[in-house]
RNA sequence: GCGCCCGUAGCUCAGUUGGAUAGAGCGUCUGGCUACGAACCAGAAGGCCGGGUGUUCGAGUCACCCCGGGCGCACCA
């Protein structure tokens, strides 16, 4: 999956450039700095911003603009001088004192010209004419051309708000994530899925992309059936009794089901003779008749609510919940089946071990069974139908009703089979990302193969399995949870989370623990603040820590979950970012508390003043880093790697923390320098807050 | 058996698509709080990038072969 997926990303994002500026950043001065909540209104969100279609999206493309200029100039010069149409990328030098950009073109030319790269580099460096925004070139190393920017012009460009409007994209991208079976509480593995998916969505929206977030609900599957069977056969509870249980505020229903599911799974395992319960339950659910079917609906609906609440704590919202029950009732599969048969994407096997089944050829020697010999469809088959619907290729649609309105105004819809309900506004994506863990790669390949088999090559190319590795438990974590490990498991580097065995860290428990720990820190530092305010700050810190922890790993690395690491607020963590932003704000707040006002930067900071101040390497490095927020998100999008955004944010915060320690801003006596430092501090603050918002991390009022 | 992923500092992980002297956090050791709050900063020690052979100006990165670990390969979802 790795290779082809990378290619997808490269093809998708190569031409796009820009990231949203939080417009409120511009309005900030007029609001005054006493109300931080005003200029970070979406501590958790940003979703509504992405949803509103008319928003003008502004960016600071100064670096990118110069980059393009440099590339163009070298490309043209090389063409004229050597007659070569050379493809090359602008790189970032290894060390900051080498300059801001590096052109490696001489290495590539060396091969074609049969000359030493060093020689070519010196030729290029001395012959290339002046480029706007560039102060100097020099040949260095074995053949690099290092480029130093005109710092005064650069700073003036940022201050002047040279901005562009991101090209509004008409196409809609569908991102499907979360997809938790609605039969038990969410655990850390689900949190990784949702956080990755949500952050990817924020990255796309930051770039001005239209995105639809789907959270598929398998409310008729085996997992729900097992819990329904648990209530019915093991606990002998009626639907009415379960209803009462759900309504009981003393019971955490999703936790209750967590245990019941583990018990029922164990029972099935120990009592193979009870297997008919399972199929009886599934049949009842499909037929929609009887107490047990009602039980299943009650369980699924109640747990979906719990999951939505859990995810909202993390700032994760959805646009639509496509449900398996409607896929069933509206007979999506029947339509897909006809298509697959008509276009010969599947065939009826008449012999061998798959005799009597409809099989998709190609992926393995025996092919993949899509329809069983008893005529029922497998999970992948239904998934193919769902994928077809996402692209608008099924020839069928759901009906929809509004499910809830989020506190930030966003609307969540759910599918229904009621023909009098609304229709038409979902699906029809031009590109689809399925955030699903790496263990399901094979099945995702089958889905894509299904599209190809139907002749939908283009859509197959635009179906991306946004895969990630699982979250497992470290041995120490198991010990802390009191999980007894077998001798075999103890030898392993980590233990897989298992809902079936009830083995795992529940999402809400983890968040509660994080909040409690953050609360201790906040209480010890800000005993004077109102309790509910401290609670809010602690929550933001906890969520920031959690989201950052889940995002800092690249997708294909297994996370061996460890409480000590996840609960850390120091070093490479979310709170570190928040702390840097809070400090930048405090500088600006203190200024006002001293009775001073924020200067009119544009009036006081001439280009010459910028150039003077930016001679300081320390100042220049902070400003340069802060100005690259857009391209950091851009690069992360190209790589399909939210972790890259996290890394950039951390490095930016680090640069500022370093600066903060070395220089005093409000006590600076030189007027020009003070104005410059204030401007830089504010610019940093805005850029870090924007980047944190892309990560779904809010900035607390204080820390 | 076949396929995919991983192996980088004591630990947990980055490494900008093949570039310059391989980085960060934690941990260890040393130093720094007078509110722009130390949830921080500075410094030190710490590396055969699992091993080997290739490809080329250049390899942690690409190819092939080993070694070690993980995950898939159901008429389960």
XYZ file of C-alpha atoms (C1' of nucleotides) in Angstrom:
780
model
C 0.000 0.000 0.000
C 2.845 2.328 0.869
C 4.115 3.057 -2.584
C 0.937 3.512 -4.515
C -0.472 5.605 -1.725
C 2.492 7.923 -1.788
C 1.942 8.369 -5.459
C -1.651 9.297 -4.840
C -0.629 12.026 -2.496
C 1.980 13.376 -4.821
C -0.451 13.526 -7.689
C -3.148 15.093 -5.580
C -1.430 17.885 -3.854
C 1.419 18.864 -6.083
C -0.323 21.860 -7.548
C -1.841 23.308 -4.450
C -0.232 25.902 -2.299
C -1.975 27.793 0.373
C -3.188 27.665 3.906
C -5.916 29.606 5.550
C -5.086 32.643 7.608
C -7.270 32.943 10.613
C -8.971 36.145 9.695
C -9.579 37.014 13.283
C -5.880 37.446 13.607
C -6.219 40.620 11.582
C -9.096 41.900 13.649
C -7.220 41.211 16.805
C -5.896 44.668 17.596
C -9.262 46.282 17.596
C -10.577 43.740 20.049
C -7.866 44.478 22.539
C -5.788 41.910 24.251
C -7.693 41.575 27.436
C -10.010 38.981 25.966
C -7.958 36.184 24.561
C -11.092 34.157 23.992
C -12.088 36.660 21.356
C -9.135 36.024 19.139
C -9.071 32.303 19.567
C -12.735 31.575 19.280
C -12.237 28.053 18.071
C -9.949 26.639 20.633
C -11.300 23.234 19.741
C -12.721 23.870 16.378
C -12.138 25.483 13.085
C -14.653 23.171 11.554
C -17.305 25.750 10.941
C -14.680 27.883 9.309
C -13.952 25.083 6.909
C -17.611 24.574 6.251
C -18.518 28.114 5.362
C -18.106 28.380 1.620
C -17.663 32.100 1.142
C -14.594 32.558 3.276
C -11.665 34.345 1.693
C -8.530 32.486 2.505
C -5.375 34.481 2.970
C -1.826 33.324 3.390
C 1.660 34.691 3.794
C 3.313 33.333 0.688
C 6.483 35.384 0.919
C 8.854 32.456 1.235
C 7.036 30.462 -1.377
C 6.992 33.379 -3.778
C 10.733 33.821 -3.539
C 11.191 30.096 -3.858
C 9.258 30.101 -7.106
C 11.234 33.098 -8.345
C 14.558 31.454 -7.548
C 13.516 28.240 -9.200
C 12.333 30.081 -12.291
C 15.513 32.108 -12.592
C 17.816 29.117 -12.251
C 15.727 26.990 -14.533
C 15.788 29.643 -17.258
C 19.478 30.332 -16.816
C 20.405 26.663 -16.993
C 18.343 26.286 -20.120
C 20.131 29.151 -21.845
C 23.605 28.466 -20.498
C 23.718 24.663 -20.845
C 20.755 23.888 -23.042
C 19.264 21.588 -20.436
C 15.656 21.550 -19.285
C 16.444 20.536 -15.742
C 13.956 19.440 -13.122
C 15.169 20.244 -9.623
C 13.761 21.133 -6.232
C 14.723 23.970 -3.932
C 16.031 22.529 -0.693
C 16.585 23.770 2.770
C 20.259 23.847 3.763
C 21.295 21.498 6.491
C 22.554 24.278 8.708
C 20.868 27.604 9.108
C 24.112 29.541 8.668
C 24.369 28.238 5.110
C 21.446 30.414 4.131
C 17.738 29.930 3.617
C 17.580 28.006 0.368
C 19.840 25.638 -1.497
C 19.852 24.768 -5.176
C 21.252 21.289 -5.851
C 21.019 21.670 -9.630
C 24.759 21.393 -10.156
C 24.731 17.767 -9.005
C 22.225 16.805 -11.633
C 23.983 18.831 -14.314
C 27.301 17.218 -13.448
C 26.134 13.917 -14.845
C 24.912 15.341 -18.127
C 27.770 17.764 -18.650
C 30.489 15.454 -17.370
C 31.907 18.207 -15.246
C 32.547 18.516 -11.535
C 29.478 19.746 -9.624
C 31.629 22.206 -7.743
C 32.712 23.900 -10.959
C 29.179 24.140 -12.299
C 27.955 25.535 -9.007
C 30.517 28.336 -9.042
C 29.637 29.166 -12.630
C 25.953 29.342 -11.808
C 26.487 31.368 -8.667
C 28.582 33.970 -10.400
C 26.545 34.164 -13.596
C 22.999 34.203 -12.313
C 21.673 37.732 -12.225
C 19.933 39.462 -9.359
C 16.666 37.953 -8.170
C 14.141 40.022 -6.262
C 14.189 39.141 -2.581
C 17.585 37.454 -2.729
C 20.645 39.074 -1.180
C 23.440 36.654 -2.063
C 24.422 33.371 -3.698
C 27.430 31.272 -3.001
C 28.711 27.952 -4.206
C 29.360 25.722 -1.228
C 30.069 22.170 -0.229
C 30.521 19.809 -3.148
C 28.249 21.711 -5.448
C 25.443 23.406 -3.659
C 24.407 26.939 -4.386
C 23.300 28.512 -1.150
C 20.971 31.445 -1.189
C 20.616 34.182 1.385
C 17.442 36.187 1.444
C 17.107 39.938 1.633
C 15.931 40.039 5.224
C 14.605 43.564 5.176
C 12.463 42.874 2.145
C 11.319 39.607 3.637
C 10.181 41.198 6.883
C 8.495 44.027 5.045
C 6.686 41.493 2.897
C 5.319 39.727 5.947
C 4.338 42.961 7.641
C 2.693 44.318 4.534
C 0.501 41.229 4.533
C 1.392 40.261 0.994
C -1.341 37.773 0.649
C -3.053 35.604 -1.830
C -6.432 34.100 -2.110
C -6.382 30.359 -2.260
C -8.014 29.048 -5.369
C -11.460 27.907 -4.408
C -11.818 24.283 -5.239
C -15.124 23.039 -6.533
C -14.424 19.405 -5.934
C -15.344 17.716 -2.697
C -13.094 15.397 -0.796
C -14.644 12.755 1.392
C -12.787 11.637 4.488
C -14.177 8.688 6.369
C -12.849 8.120 9.847
C -13.647 6.878 13.365
C -16.052 4.080 12.310
C -16.232 2.474 15.709
C -18.529 -0.497 16.141
C -21.348 0.895 18.300
C -21.250 -1.816 20.910
C -18.782 -0.611 23.543
C -16.794 2.366 24.794
C -14.145 3.876 22.530
C -10.496 3.070 23.321
C -7.117 4.616 22.489
C -6.927 2.855 19.133
C -10.125 4.634 18.098
C -8.656 7.886 19.346
C -5.701 7.529 17.023
C -8.005 6.954 14.097
C -10.224 9.923 14.893
C -7.342 12.261 15.669
C -5.505 11.384 12.484
C -8.643 11.688 10.400
C -9.751 14.917 12.021
C -6.338 16.504 11.683
C -6.088 15.503 8.059
C -9.485 17.112 7.518
C -8.286 20.295 9.208
C -5.193 20.298 7.014
C -7.320 20.025 3.884
C -9.746 22.682 5.036
C -6.904 24.987 6.006
C -5.906 24.852 2.393
C -9.385 25.832 1.283
C -10.482 22.372 0.298
C -14.132 21.332 0.542
C -14.283 18.290 2.772
C -17.110 16.022 3.895
C -16.468 13.999 7.021
C -18.213 10.673 7.246
C -18.364 8.396 10.222
C -19.724 5.040 9.152
C -21.847 3.259 11.729
C -22.100 -0.524 11.526
C -25.210 -0.786 13.653
C -26.285 -4.193 12.369
C -23.042 -6.138 12.541
C -21.788 -9.012 14.604
C -20.296 -6.815 17.304
C -23.619 -5.116 18.070
C -25.330 -8.489 17.804
C -23.006 -9.939 20.401
C -23.889 -7.282 22.934
C -27.595 -7.631 22.138
C -27.221 -11.373 22.634
C -25.409 -10.701 25.875
C -28.334 -8.716 27.197
C -30.854 -11.250 25.940
C -29.247 -14.609 26.693
C -26.773 -13.895 29.471
C -28.508 -11.157 31.404
C -32.062 -12.035 30.415
C -32.873 -8.360 30.047
C -35.780 -7.111 27.964
C -35.574 -4.123 25.659
C -37.498 -2.113 28.229
C -34.974 -2.979 30.901
C -32.065 -2.008 28.694
C -33.843 1.232 27.910
C -34.012 1.925 31.631
C -30.348 1.069 31.951
C -29.469 3.585 29.245
C -31.518 6.243 30.971
C -29.942 5.529 34.363
C -27.504 8.359 35.057
C -25.592 6.167 37.501
C -24.637 3.757 34.722
C -22.002 4.429 32.094
C -23.712 2.462 29.390
C -20.734 2.283 27.031
C -18.574 0.943 29.860
C -21.281 -1.516 30.794
C -21.346 -2.818 27.233
C -17.549 -2.957 27.179
C -17.689 -5.561 29.924
C -20.722 -7.338 28.576
C -19.142 -7.659 25.154
C -16.042 -9.229 26.672
C -18.218 -11.590 28.725
C -20.315 -12.609 25.746
C -17.235 -13.168 23.589
C -15.742 -15.358 26.272
C -18.998 -17.256 26.589
C -19.145 -17.961 22.852
C -15.571 -19.092 23.027
C -16.141 -21.429 25.969
C -19.532 -22.680 24.800
C -19.335 -23.429 21.086
C -22.784 -24.988 21.313
C -24.234 -21.519 21.846
C -23.151 -20.366 18.385
C -26.735 -20.461 17.086
C -27.500 -17.536 19.390
C -25.261 -15.384 17.262
C -26.864 -16.237 13.949
C -30.331 -16.022 15.471
C -29.501 -12.554 16.730
C -28.127 -11.448 13.385
C -31.204 -12.723 11.584
C -33.477 -10.970 14.028
C -31.612 -7.710 13.507
C -31.768 -8.040 9.756
C -35.482 -8.845 9.830
C -35.995 -5.992 12.270
C -38.394 -8.011 14.343
C -38.696 -8.918 17.984
C -37.327 -7.823 21.276
C -33.762 -8.741 20.392
C -33.792 -6.550 17.286
C -35.050 -3.681 19.394
C -32.265 -4.389 21.870
C -29.708 -4.114 19.121
C -31.090 -0.772 17.987
C -31.141 0.571 21.512
C -27.570 -0.487 22.101
C -26.250 0.899 18.814
C -28.067 4.215 19.069
C -27.057 4.779 22.674
C -23.427 3.916 22.025
C -23.262 6.143 18.955
C -24.282 9.028 21.193
C -21.521 8.091 23.628
C -18.949 7.947 20.874
C -19.999 11.318 19.507
C -19.689 12.811 22.969
C -16.270 11.243 23.493
C -15.025 12.561 20.156
C -16.444 16.005 20.769
C -14.299 16.217 23.877
C -11.364 15.938 21.484
C -12.830 18.527 19.159
C -13.765 15.949 16.539
C -16.954 16.573 14.559
C -18.608 14.879 11.597
C -20.900 15.910 8.781
C -22.816 12.710 8.234
C -23.263 9.261 9.745
C -23.922 6.706 7.015
C -25.422 3.697 8.739
C -25.325 0.055 7.811
C -29.036 -0.307 8.580
C -29.879 2.031 5.681
C -27.349 0.412 3.395
C -29.305 -2.739 4.141
C -32.850 -1.379 3.883
C -32.223 0.636 0.762
C -30.583 -2.410 -0.748
C -27.357 -0.758 -1.773
C -25.823 -4.159 -2.085
C -28.395 -5.360 -4.600
C -27.460 -2.472 -6.897
C -23.765 -3.075 -6.455
C -24.254 -6.796 -7.035
C -25.994 -6.146 -10.360
C -23.194 -3.845 -11.444
C -20.514 -6.328 -10.451
C -22.244 -9.154 -12.283
C -23.052 -7.111 -15.392
C -19.525 -5.894 -15.808
C -18.027 -9.289 -14.992
C -16.089 -7.986 -12.021
C -17.100 -11.124 -10.148
C -17.914 -14.620 -11.343
C -19.897 -17.585 -10.048
C -17.537 -20.361 -8.964
C -18.708 -23.835 -9.899
C -15.981 -25.954 -8.362
C -13.240 -26.091 -5.759
C -13.374 -24.719 -2.272
C -15.304 -21.622 -3.327
C -17.949 -23.624 -5.165
C -21.286 -21.844 -5.116
C -19.836 -18.435 -4.272
C -19.521 -15.214 -6.251
C -15.823 -14.512 -6.343
C -13.642 -11.559 -7.277
C -10.545 -12.784 -9.111
C -7.061 -11.410 -9.139
C -6.032 -10.608 -5.629
C -5.133 -14.131 -4.604
C -5.081 -17.497 -6.316
C -8.539 -18.553 -5.226
C -9.930 -15.053 -5.473
C -11.931 -13.252 -2.810
C -15.415 -14.464 -1.922
C -17.907 -11.612 -2.224
C -21.160 -13.564 -1.960
C -21.237 -16.725 0.132
C -22.728 -19.966 -1.099
C -25.777 -19.285 1.060
C -26.384 -16.093 -0.899
C -25.378 -13.635 1.820
C -22.915 -10.876 1.088
C -19.594 -10.504 2.892
C -18.423 -7.352 4.593
C -16.177 -6.364 1.694
C -19.074 -6.623 -0.691
C -21.026 -4.101 1.325
C -17.949 -1.944 1.534
C -17.707 -1.896 -2.247
C -21.308 -0.698 -2.416
C -20.529 2.014 0.135
C -17.432 3.114 -1.757
C -19.459 3.315 -4.987
C -21.988 5.504 -3.214
C -19.248 7.833 -1.974
C -18.294 8.526 -5.571
C -21.909 8.808 -6.679
C -21.554 5.709 -8.833
C -24.119 3.456 -7.216
C -27.195 5.014 -8.765
C -28.817 5.129 -5.354
C -28.796 7.495 -2.425
C -29.761 7.610 1.219
C -32.327 9.914 2.751
C -31.102 12.160 5.531
C -32.310 13.806 8.661
C -30.570 16.299 10.891
C -29.156 14.430 13.850
C -27.736 17.207 15.984
C -26.224 20.673 15.933
C -22.765 21.075 17.415
C -22.021 23.883 19.877
C -20.015 25.648 17.164
C -22.996 25.580 14.834
C -21.932 22.687 12.656
C -24.644 20.262 11.680
C -24.485 16.512 11.851
C -26.774 14.457 9.652
C -27.632 10.800 9.725
C -28.936 8.517 7.009
C -32.506 7.285 7.057
C -34.678 5.119 4.802
C -37.638 7.459 5.115
C -38.393 8.710 1.576
C -40.047 11.822 2.920
C -36.757 12.980 4.416
C -34.212 15.131 2.636
C -31.778 13.817 0.091
C -28.962 14.613 -2.217
C -26.505 16.687 -0.244
C -23.919 14.030 0.670
C -21.574 11.772 -1.202
C -20.507 12.489 -4.785
C -16.917 12.987 -3.736
C -14.197 13.407 -6.307
C -11.665 11.826 -3.999
C -12.094 9.528 -1.023
C -9.822 8.951 1.951
C -10.614 6.021 4.202
C -8.889 6.296 7.550
C -8.582 2.648 8.486
C -5.832 0.810 10.293
C -3.132 -1.028 8.383
C -4.442 -4.460 9.282
C -7.263 -3.910 6.841
C -5.014 -3.156 3.891
C -5.990 -6.318 2.123
C -9.707 -5.573 2.319
C -9.152 -2.008 1.192
C -7.267 -3.396 -1.779
C -10.277 -5.563 -2.561
C -12.553 -2.514 -2.504
C -10.279 -0.669 -4.936
C -10.021 -3.771 -7.105
C -13.814 -3.790 -7.181
C -13.848 -0.271 -8.610
C -11.302 -1.283 -11.215
C -13.254 -4.388 -12.067
C -16.229 -2.145 -12.792
C -14.123 0.037 -15.044
C -13.904 2.951 -12.652
C -10.159 3.359 -13.016
C -10.175 7.039 -12.189
C -12.114 6.555 -8.968
C -9.909 3.627 -8.041
C -6.915 5.929 -8.350
C -8.699 8.461 -6.208
C -9.514 6.003 -3.439
C -6.899 6.301 -0.751
C -6.507 3.950 2.145
C -5.213 6.433 4.711
C -3.675 3.708 6.793
C -2.005 3.831 10.153
C -0.542 1.273 12.516
C -2.323 0.112 15.623
C -2.039 1.389 19.147
C -0.811 -1.393 21.381
C -0.128 -1.546 25.090
C 3.385 -1.542 26.436
C 4.155 -4.307 28.939
C 4.487 -1.696 31.662
C 1.094 -0.286 30.738
C -0.467 -3.734 31.047
C 1.070 -4.102 34.468
C -0.336 -0.740 35.519
C -3.773 -1.736 34.299
C -3.547 -4.987 36.228
C -3.735 -7.065 33.073
C -2.243 -10.492 33.598
C -0.042 -11.458 30.694
C 0.677 -14.912 29.466
C 4.285 -16.026 29.392
C 4.187 -15.648 25.621
C 2.814 -12.105 25.728
C 5.376 -11.053 28.256
C 8.113 -11.730 25.718
C 6.529 -9.396 23.193
C 7.387 -5.731 22.767
C 3.702 -4.838 23.108
C 0.254 -6.328 23.454
C -2.541 -5.696 21.022
C -5.662 -3.931 22.262
C -8.662 -6.234 22.060
C -12.260 -5.144 22.470
C -13.289 -8.762 22.360
C -11.163 -9.451 25.403
C -11.975 -6.131 27.012
C -8.294 -5.329 26.865
C -7.497 -1.685 26.427
C -7.478 1.865 27.745
C -10.848 3.532 27.401
C -10.795 6.917 25.697
C -12.819 8.715 28.354
C -10.771 7.239 31.178
C -7.611 8.451 29.542
C -9.001 11.933 29.035
C -10.241 12.038 32.624
C -6.816 11.033 33.885
C -5.135 13.648 31.732
C -7.515 16.363 32.881
C -6.990 15.439 36.524
C -3.257 15.644 36.088
C -3.423 18.945 34.244
C -5.792 20.219 36.917
C -3.167 19.583 39.591
C -0.651 21.627 37.671
C -3.075 24.453 37.014
C -4.294 24.530 40.613
C -0.773 24.726 41.941
C 0.007 27.695 39.713
C -3.246 29.605 39.611
C -5.023 29.037 42.872
C -6.512 32.510 42.557
C -8.529 31.757 39.423
C -12.141 30.641 39.439
C -12.515 26.865 39.646
C -14.520 26.538 36.428
C -11.906 28.604 34.627
C -9.135 26.394 35.931
C -11.130 23.400 34.831
C -11.425 24.803 31.336
C -7.705 25.495 31.136
C -6.864 22.025 32.459
C -9.134 20.472 29.879
C -7.508 22.364 27.036
C -4.089 21.307 28.223
C -5.147 17.688 28.590
C -6.704 17.547 25.144
C -3.707 19.320 23.660
C -1.428 16.765 25.257
C -3.512 13.855 24.017
C -3.939 15.009 20.446
C -0.274 15.887 20.148
C 0.757 12.554 21.614
C -1.333 10.687 19.045
C -0.119 12.868 16.186
C 3.589 13.043 16.823
C 4.158 9.512 15.608
C 4.166 8.988 11.873
C 1.296 6.848 10.629
C 3.179 3.651 10.041
C 4.760 3.418 13.422
C 3.056 1.243 16.012
C 2.351 3.188 19.179
C 3.176 1.120 22.232
C 0.982 3.053 24.611
C 2.601 4.070 27.837
C 0.934 6.192 30.508
C 4.113 7.924 31.508
C 4.724 9.200 28.007
C 1.132 10.031 27.220
C 0.728 11.935 30.478
C 3.852 14.002 30.001
C 3.431 17.759 29.691
C 7.108 18.471 29.178
C 9.380 18.387 26.186
C 7.996 17.281 22.850
C 4.345 17.577 23.883
C 1.194 19.554 23.179
C 1.481 21.665 26.333
C 4.927 22.783 25.196
C 3.327 24.397 22.145
C 0.574 25.888 24.234
C 3.050 27.261 26.718
C 5.037 29.046 24.025
C 1.890 30.628 22.616
C 0.717 31.624 26.092
C 4.035 33.293 26.767
C 3.842 35.267 23.553
C 0.389 36.438 24.556
C 1.535 37.309 28.028
C 4.108 39.650 26.594
C 1.415 41.496 24.695
C -0.940 41.427 27.658
C 1.689 42.752 30.053
C 2.377 45.584 27.678
C -1.205 46.683 27.918
C -1.247 46.227 31.666
C 1.624 48.668 31.813
C -0.586 51.182 30.096
C 1.160 50.954 26.758
C -0.481 50.323 23.457
C 0.498 48.075 20.635
C 2.317 50.235 18.068
C 1.162 50.805 14.525
C 3.662 48.383 13.088
C 3.256 49.338 9.470
C 3.890 52.988 10.270
C 6.876 52.432 12.534
C 8.698 49.564 10.877
C 10.289 50.616 7.633
C 12.006 48.123 5.416
C 15.306 49.577 6.560
C 14.329 49.094 10.197
C 13.430 45.493 9.397
C 16.769 44.976 7.743
C 18.583 46.424 10.755
C 16.742 44.292 13.275
C 16.892 41.145 11.221
C 20.670 41.278 11.162
C 20.287 39.460 14.436
C 20.516 35.788 13.604
C 18.278 34.903 16.540
C 15.474 37.203 15.431
C 15.781 36.120 11.841
C 15.513 32.443 12.666
C 12.335 32.919 14.705
C 10.719 35.031 12.040
C 11.748 32.710 9.240
C 10.418 29.668 11.068
C 7.137 31.402 11.837
C 6.691 32.468 8.229
C 6.802 28.880 7.025
C 3.581 27.657 8.616
C 1.836 27.496 5.263
C 4.473 25.479 3.538
C 4.752 23.186 6.558
C 1.094 22.244 6.235
C 1.480 22.041 2.498
C 4.391 19.635 2.762
C 2.601 17.564 5.356
C -0.360 17.289 3.035
C 1.850 16.185 0.172
C 3.369 13.550 2.396
C -0.039 12.624 3.832
C 1.526 12.911 7.239
C -0.126 14.941 10.022
C 2.930 14.226 12.185
C 4.882 16.656 10.040
C 2.628 19.498 11.138
C 3.153 18.516 14.766
C 6.887 18.506 14.256
C 6.899 21.895 12.614
C 4.808 23.350 15.437
C 7.194 21.965 18.004
C 10.240 23.357 16.259
C 8.584 26.735 15.912
C 7.705 26.783 19.599
C 11.255 25.767 20.415
C 12.686 28.650 18.412
C 10.461 31.076 20.254
C 11.174 29.638 23.708
C 14.835 30.073 23.054
C 14.320 33.653 21.907
C 12.024 34.374 24.847
C 14.709 33.460 27.307
C 17.414 35.493 25.743
C 15.598 38.726 25.009
C 13.224 40.962 26.850
C 10.549 42.550 24.720
C 8.623 44.962 26.877
C 11.697 46.133 28.731
C 13.590 46.858 25.545
C 14.673 50.502 25.581
C 15.468 51.030 21.939
C 12.165 52.051 20.381
C 12.748 50.546 16.951
C 13.912 47.268 18.409
C 11.013 47.111 20.814
C 8.472 47.742 18.081
C 10.124 45.104 15.952
C 10.154 42.557 18.762
C 6.521 43.206 19.529
C 5.621 42.691 15.924
C 7.659 39.520 15.723
C 6.142 38.188 18.913
C 2.674 38.791 17.602
C 3.475 37.276 14.238
C 4.857 34.201 15.944
C 1.794 33.978 18.158
C -0.584 34.095 15.228
C 1.325 31.520 13.231
C 1.667 29.081 16.111
C -1.995 29.429 17.024
C -3.007 28.762 13.441
C -0.798 25.712 13.253
C -2.048 24.429 16.594
C -5.608 24.879 15.339
C -4.771 22.673 12.363
C -3.699 20.070 14.910
C -6.955 20.630 16.789
C -5.049 22.057 19.740
C -6.403 25.144 21.448
C -4.369 27.695 23.392
C -5.395 28.193 27.024
C -5.780 31.679 28.443
C -2.942 31.023 30.850
C -0.763 28.160 31.981
C 4.402 -20.617 2.391
C 2.922 -15.607 0.166
C 2.226 -10.179 0.910
C 2.850 -5.575 3.683
C 5.283 -2.796 7.729
C 9.276 -2.006 11.151
C 14.728 -2.258 12.896
C 18.495 4.923 13.769
C 21.547 7.424 21.063
C 20.037 3.709 27.416
C 14.305 4.503 26.181
C 10.463 6.654 22.656
C 10.765 8.516 17.949
C 12.136 12.273 13.517
C 15.003 12.293 9.226
C 11.849 17.443 3.888
C 11.179 11.670 -1.422
C 19.172 10.243 -3.050
C 22.549 15.377 -0.690
C 26.583 19.071 3.180
C 29.287 17.254 10.018
C 22.663 11.731 11.188
C 18.549 15.087 14.761
C 14.667 15.761 18.799
C 12.247 14.490 23.400
C 12.758 11.581 27.728
C 16.419 9.681 31.043
C 21.627 10.786 33.136
C 25.221 14.709 34.582
C 26.275 20.318 35.038
C 24.435 25.293 35.303
C 20.303 29.074 35.269
C 14.092 31.504 38.632
C 13.704 39.229 40.536
C 6.706 38.204 36.891
C 7.670 38.862 29.703
C 5.958 32.862 35.427
C 11.208 27.307 35.264
C 5.005 23.106 32.031
C 11.149 26.878 30.456
C 16.396 27.800 28.860
C 21.796 26.728 28.240
C 25.685 22.990 28.222
C 27.839 17.779 28.451
C 28.006 12.638 27.700
C 25.610 9.207 24.493
C 25.604 6.372 17.044
C 29.089 0.127 12.780
C 21.538 4.109 11.113
C 20.202 -4.710 12.401
C 24.129 -7.297 8.884
C 25.963 -7.968 3.875
C 26.327 -7.082 -1.456
C 25.127 -3.785 -5.224
C 23.368 0.891 -8.040
C 26.455 6.353 -8.423
C 29.638 11.996 -7.977
C 26.890 10.858 -3.321
C 22.910 5.789 0.453
C 19.837 6.052 7.083
C 16.916 6.792 2.362
C 16.959 2.940 -3.798
C 17.674 -2.767 -5.434
C 18.836 -7.786 -3.984
C 20.091 -11.398 -0.042
C 20.281 -12.636 5.063
C 18.947 -11.768 10.658
C 15.339 -10.148 14.200
C 10.236 -8.291 15.397
C 5.067 -7.057 14.056
C 0.622 -7.470 11.001
C -2.239 -9.563 7.225
C -3.394 -13.678 3.707
C -11.816 -16.701 6.156
C -18.004 -18.459 2.790
C -15.556 -12.929 10.537
C -16.481 -7.772 10.672
